[in-house]
Amino acid sequence: MTARPSEYTAALTAAADQAQRWLASVPDRPVPPQRNADELRSAFGESVPDGGSDPASVVNLLAEAADPGLMSMASGRFYGWVIGGTLPAALGADWLVSAWDQNAGMRGASPGVVAAEEAAGRWLLDLLGLPATADVGFVTGATMANFSCLAAARQRVLADAGWDLPLHGLSGSPKVRVIVGAERHASIDIALSYLGLGAPIAVPTDEQGRIQPDALAQLLTGLEPGPTILCLQAGNVHSGSFDDFTETIAVAHEHGAWVHVDGAFGLWAAASGAHRSLVTGYEAADSWATDAHKTLNVPYDCGVCIVADPASLRAALGIQASYLFHDSAGDPLDKVPEMSRRARGVPVWAALQSLGRSGVADLIDRLVANARALAAGIGGLEGVEVLNDVVYTQVCISIGDDERTRAVEQSLLADGATWMSGSRWNGRQIIRISVSNWTTDDEDVTESIAAVRRAITATEPSA
Ligand SMILES: *Cc1c(COP(=O)(O)O)cnc(C)c1O
């Protein structure tokens, strides 16, 4: 039996009401969650309910139970990790993706969503200044984008060494050397672990976390010829810095290495005329990973893997089976680890359609301007040091010694007006500020600076 549309009405109306209530509360509620997961346990029920409940009451119960434990990650004063909010068009599109409930793996099965994702892919390559012939896959995040790109890399460098990976697997294969910067993101290491490639060789980085081109050249020159992959970074999670792509890619290619760029949030610099110089030369790499759920502000989850040579990606991740519909143009399931998946590229299309080229550039420029304004305002407060060159969206600060910095962080989190959390960088305790939300405005910046001032005053060592 096909469900009648009316059977969905009450649940969807309840969801729309609850979603709007939540979104309306975001600007004024404290940023941190008010209850922890243990405290919420009973709200969701200790045991399986004996009988069912009507759909609208389930949605309402869920919204009420979760509410005290939700973090205002969509707040303009949230600067934790690298998160990003949600553009209205992307959220609306995401709801449609759920309502359509399409399996987005095959062109022939759901042309409507595949064509939308293909448009999003073409637009991304254009906006990011990457080769129009590259393959684009939509995955859950930059971790899986790194994994997918590195799977293609592993496939190609082993094939170039005469090793048939699909036939023989990794045992007995030539050693694949993976070179990274000392400050690569941890998701590179886990992706290499999934791929059975073991620990990478780390090249020293400079004080901003950029790979040192001389050290890289020296390392490459000392290696025997053989399968090699180099991972570069566009956007260091602490400093926001970018590797020197022109020089590093040239030397790596001279040695026959595959070059991958992890640009989870930094790749987007390419979409702004004002910040494109941060990625100069990066289009010569072989693969790129990014997120749409960070800088582009689509809802979770959406990452993007981009590979210049489609054959490598498809050889690594493609699937052939008699019961599938294979399209000669290549299917989405050939470019990502999943076979079945939601059409998570559709909200990317909606975000890009709603912003346009100028809107994307403007979004990047505003994020960077807000990061600079926060760095200037907070850097002007008593005892604060800004530790990085604020070239993009990341700001790292410390206040006196490690202990004081930690005390200010705790005070800030308890205050709740903003969210900036601690980390360690260059041997120091720091507070990290990551500007990723499209809604952050001047008032949010002013209020956030005031919150840091309060935390500094509250933690002043007593005279
Ligand atoms: C966030 C991030 C990742 C991992 O992305 P997910 O979307 O969380 O999987 C990888 N690299 C960098 C530089 C990041 O900032």
PDB file of C-alpha atoms in Angstrom, residues 138-256:
ATOM      1  CA  PHE A 138      29.749  13.734  -2.686  1.00  0.00           C
ATOM      2  CA  VAL A 139      30.725  12.025   0.554  1.00  0.00           C
ATOM      3  CA  THR A 140      29.936  12.521   4.242  1.00  0.00           C
ATOM      4  CA  GLY A 141      32.783  14.916   5.006  1.00  0.00           C
ATOM      5  CA  ALA A 142      36.398  15.802   4.362  1.00  0.00           C
ATOM      6  CA  THR A 143      37.571  12.670   6.188  1.00  0.00           C
ATOM      7  CA  MET A 144      35.901  10.492   3.574  1.00  0.00           C
ATOM      8  CA  ALA A 145      36.881  12.932   0.830  1.00  0.00           C
ATOM      9  CA  ASN A 146      40.520  12.514   1.895  1.00  0.00           C
ATOM     10  CA  PHE A 147      39.976   8.747   1.978  1.00  0.00           C
ATOM     11  CA  SER A 148      38.435   8.664  -1.517  1.00  0.00           C
ATOM     12  CA  CYS A 149      41.140  10.846  -3.064  1.00  0.00           C
ATOM     13  CA  LEU A 150      43.891   8.826  -1.385  1.00  0.00           C
ATOM     14  CA  ALA A 151      42.267   5.579  -2.575  1.00  0.00           C
ATOM     15  CA  ALA A 152      42.546   6.942  -6.132  1.00  0.00           C
ATOM     16  CA  ALA A 153      46.142   7.990  -5.426  1.00  0.00           C
ATOM     17  CA  ARG A 154      47.081   4.554  -4.056  1.00  0.00           C
ATOM     18  CA  GLN A 155      45.507   2.908  -7.099  1.00  0.00           C
ATOM     19  CA  ARG A 156      47.416   5.099  -9.568  1.00  0.00           C
ATOM     20  CA  VAL A 157      50.872   5.119  -7.984  1.00  0.00           C
ATOM     21  CA  LEU A 158      50.779   1.329  -7.651  1.00  0.00           C
ATOM     22  CA  ALA A 159      49.534   0.889 -11.228  1.00  0.00           C
ATOM     23  CA  ASP A 160      52.387   3.140 -12.402  1.00  0.00           C
ATOM     24  CA  ALA A 161      54.779   0.808 -10.572  1.00  0.00           C
ATOM     25  CA  GLY A 162      53.301  -2.157 -12.465  1.00  0.00           C
ATOM     26  CA  TRP A 163      51.269  -3.488  -9.521  1.00  0.00           C
ATOM     27  CA  ASP A 164      47.654  -4.596 -10.070  1.00  0.00           C
ATOM     28  CA  LEU A 165      46.083  -3.584  -6.760  1.00  0.00           C
ATOM     29  CA  PRO A 166      42.532  -4.886  -7.402  1.00  0.00           C
ATOM     30  CA  LEU A 167      43.961  -8.292  -8.343  1.00  0.00           C
ATOM     31  CA  HIS A 168      46.754  -8.712  -5.796  1.00  0.00           C
ATOM     32  CA  GLY A 169      45.812  -6.426  -2.919  1.00  0.00           C
ATOM     33  CA  LEU A 170      48.449  -4.742  -0.805  1.00  0.00           C
ATOM     34  CA  SER A 171      50.369  -7.757   0.463  1.00  0.00           C
ATOM     35  CA  GLY A 172      53.637  -7.944  -1.363  1.00  0.00           C
ATOM     36  CA  SER A 173      53.066  -4.667  -3.192  1.00  0.00           C
ATOM     37  CA  PRO A 174      55.789  -2.083  -3.615  1.00  0.00           C
ATOM     38  CA  LYS A 175      55.891   0.209  -0.576  1.00  0.00           C
ATOM     39  CA  VAL A 176      53.764   3.353  -1.018  1.00  0.00           C
ATOM     40  CA  ARG A 177      55.466   6.310   0.667  1.00  0.00           C
ATOM     41  CA  VAL A 178      53.049   8.978   1.888  1.00  0.00           C
ATOM     42  CA  ILE A 179      54.546  12.361   2.735  1.00  0.00           C
ATOM     43  CA  VAL A 180      52.663  14.883   4.857  1.00  0.00           C
ATOM     44  CA  GLY A 181      53.355  18.129   6.666  1.00  0.00           C
ATOM     45  CA  ALA A 182      53.956  17.870  10.413  1.00  0.00           C
ATOM     46  CA  GLU A 183      50.656  19.765  10.910  1.00  0.00           C
ATOM     47  CA  ARG A 184      48.393  17.782   8.575  1.00  0.00           C
ATOM     48  CA  HIS A 185      44.865  17.189   9.857  1.00  0.00           C
ATOM     49  CA  ALA A 186      44.340  13.960  11.814  1.00  0.00           C
ATOM     50  CA  SER A 187      41.817  12.785   9.205  1.00  0.00           C
ATOM     51  CA  ILE A 188      44.712  12.212   6.790  1.00  0.00           C
ATOM     52  CA  ASP A 189      46.222   9.691   9.210  1.00  0.00           C
ATOM     53  CA  ILE A 190      42.946   7.825   9.703  1.00  0.00           C
ATOM     54  CA  ALA A 191      42.351   7.748   5.933  1.00  0.00           C
ATOM     55  CA  LEU A 192      45.834   6.263   5.445  1.00  0.00           C
ATOM     56  CA  SER A 193      45.080   3.726   8.148  1.00  0.00           C
ATOM     57  CA  TYR A 194      41.802   2.685   6.396  1.00  0.00           C
ATOM     58  CA  LEU A 195      43.863   2.288   3.221  1.00  0.00           C
ATOM     59  CA  GLY A 196      46.495   0.086   4.851  1.00  0.00           C
ATOM     60  CA  LEU A 197      49.237   2.567   4.018  1.00  0.00           C
ATOM     61  CA  GLY A 198      50.602   2.946   7.539  1.00  0.00           C
ATOM     62  CA  ALA A 199      52.108   6.000   9.156  1.00  0.00           C
ATOM     63  CA  PRO A 200      53.178   8.813   6.817  1.00  0.00           C
ATOM     64  CA  ILE A 201      56.566  10.510   6.653  1.00  0.00           C
ATOM     65  CA  ALA A 202      56.215  13.978   8.206  1.00  0.00           C
ATOM     66  CA  VAL A 203      58.088  16.955   6.783  1.00  0.00           C
ATOM     67  CA  PRO A 204      58.810  19.850   9.176  1.00  0.00           C
ATOM     68  CA  THR A 205      56.512  22.863   9.019  1.00  0.00           C
ATOM     69  CA  ASP A 206      57.196  26.534   9.661  1.00  0.00           C
ATOM     70  CA  GLU A 207      55.794  28.632  12.505  1.00  0.00           C
ATOM     71  CA  GLN A 208      52.413  28.947  10.724  1.00  0.00           C
ATOM     72  CA  GLY A 209      52.171  25.204  10.087  1.00  0.00           C
ATOM     73  CA  ARG A 210      53.164  25.305   6.392  1.00  0.00           C
ATOM     74  CA  ILE A 211      55.237  22.498   4.942  1.00  0.00           C
ATOM     75  CA  GLN A 212      58.852  23.648   4.372  1.00  0.00           C
ATOM     76  CA  PRO A 213      59.495  23.332   0.609  1.00  0.00           C
ATOM     77  CA  ASP A 214      63.276  22.906   1.063  1.00  0.00           C
ATOM     78  CA  ALA A 215      62.811  20.076   3.552  1.00  0.00           C
ATOM     79  CA  LEU A 216      60.326  18.442   1.175  1.00  0.00           C
ATOM     80  CA  ALA A 217      62.697  18.716  -1.785  1.00  0.00           C
ATOM     81  CA  GLN A 218      65.516  17.248   0.282  1.00  0.00           C
ATOM     82  CA  LEU A 219      63.371  14.319   1.421  1.00  0.00           C
ATOM     83  CA  LEU A 220      62.173  13.558  -2.113  1.00  0.00           C
ATOM     84  CA  THR A 221      65.685  13.707  -3.509  1.00  0.00           C
ATOM     85  CA  GLY A 222      66.851  11.180  -0.931  1.00  0.00           C
ATOM     86  CA  LEU A 223      64.089   8.629  -1.686  1.00  0.00           C
ATOM     87  CA  GLU A 224      64.550   5.722  -4.094  1.00  0.00           C
ATOM     88  CA  PRO A 225      62.158   6.075  -7.049  1.00  0.00           C
ATOM     89  CA  GLY A 226      58.841   4.370  -6.256  1.00  0.00           C
ATOM     90  CA  PRO A 227      55.158   4.933  -5.498  1.00  0.00           C
ATOM     91  CA  THR A 228      54.829   8.233  -3.606  1.00  0.00           C
ATOM     92  CA  ILE A 229      51.930  10.394  -2.460  1.00  0.00           C
ATOM     93  CA  LEU A 230      52.272  13.923  -1.072  1.00  0.00           C
ATOM     94  CA  CYS A 231      49.471  15.444   1.049  1.00  0.00           C
ATOM     95  CA  LEU A 232      49.344  19.232   1.154  1.00  0.00           C
ATOM     96  CA  GLN A 233      46.996  21.443   3.110  1.00  0.00           C
ATOM     97  CA  ALA A 234      44.819  24.426   2.246  1.00  0.00           C
ATOM     98  CA  GLY A 235      43.751  25.798   5.627  1.00  0.00           C
ATOM     99  CA  ASN A 236      45.547  24.698   8.806  1.00  0.00           C
ATOM    100  CA  VAL A 237      42.967  24.155  11.591  1.00  0.00           C
ATOM    101  CA  HIS A 238      44.964  26.343  13.957  1.00  0.00           C
ATOM    102  CA  SER A 239      46.486  29.122  11.878  1.00  0.00           C
ATOM    103  CA  GLY A 240      44.387  28.857   8.708  1.00  0.00           C
ATOM    104  CA  SER A 241      47.667  28.858   6.748  1.00  0.00           C
ATOM    105  CA  PHE A 242      48.111  27.418   3.264  1.00  0.00           C
ATOM    106  CA  ASP A 243      51.047  25.412   1.942  1.00  0.00           C
ATOM    107  CA  ASP A 244      53.095  26.875  -0.898  1.00  0.00           C
ATOM    108  CA  PHE A 245      51.469  24.926  -3.709  1.00  0.00           C
ATOM    109  CA  THR A 246      53.475  26.128  -6.705  1.00  0.00           C
ATOM    110  CA  GLU A 247      56.822  25.044  -5.355  1.00  0.00           C
ATOM    111  CA  THR A 248      55.772  21.869  -3.528  1.00  0.00           C
ATOM    112  CA  ILE A 249      53.640  20.487  -6.377  1.00  0.00           C
ATOM    113  CA  ALA A 250      56.390  21.138  -8.927  1.00  0.00           C
ATOM    114  CA  VAL A 251      59.029  19.278  -6.911  1.00  0.00           C
ATOM    115  CA  ALA A 252      56.652  16.397  -6.072  1.00  0.00           C
ATOM    116  CA  HIS A 253      55.682  15.970  -9.733  1.00  0.00           C
ATOM    117  CA  GLU A 254      59.352  15.974 -10.736  1.00  0.00           C
ATOM    118  CA  HIS A 255      59.660  12.894  -8.524  1.00  0.00           C
ATOM    119  CA  GLY A 256      56.529  11.283  -9.974  1.00  0.00           C
TER     120      GLY A 256
END
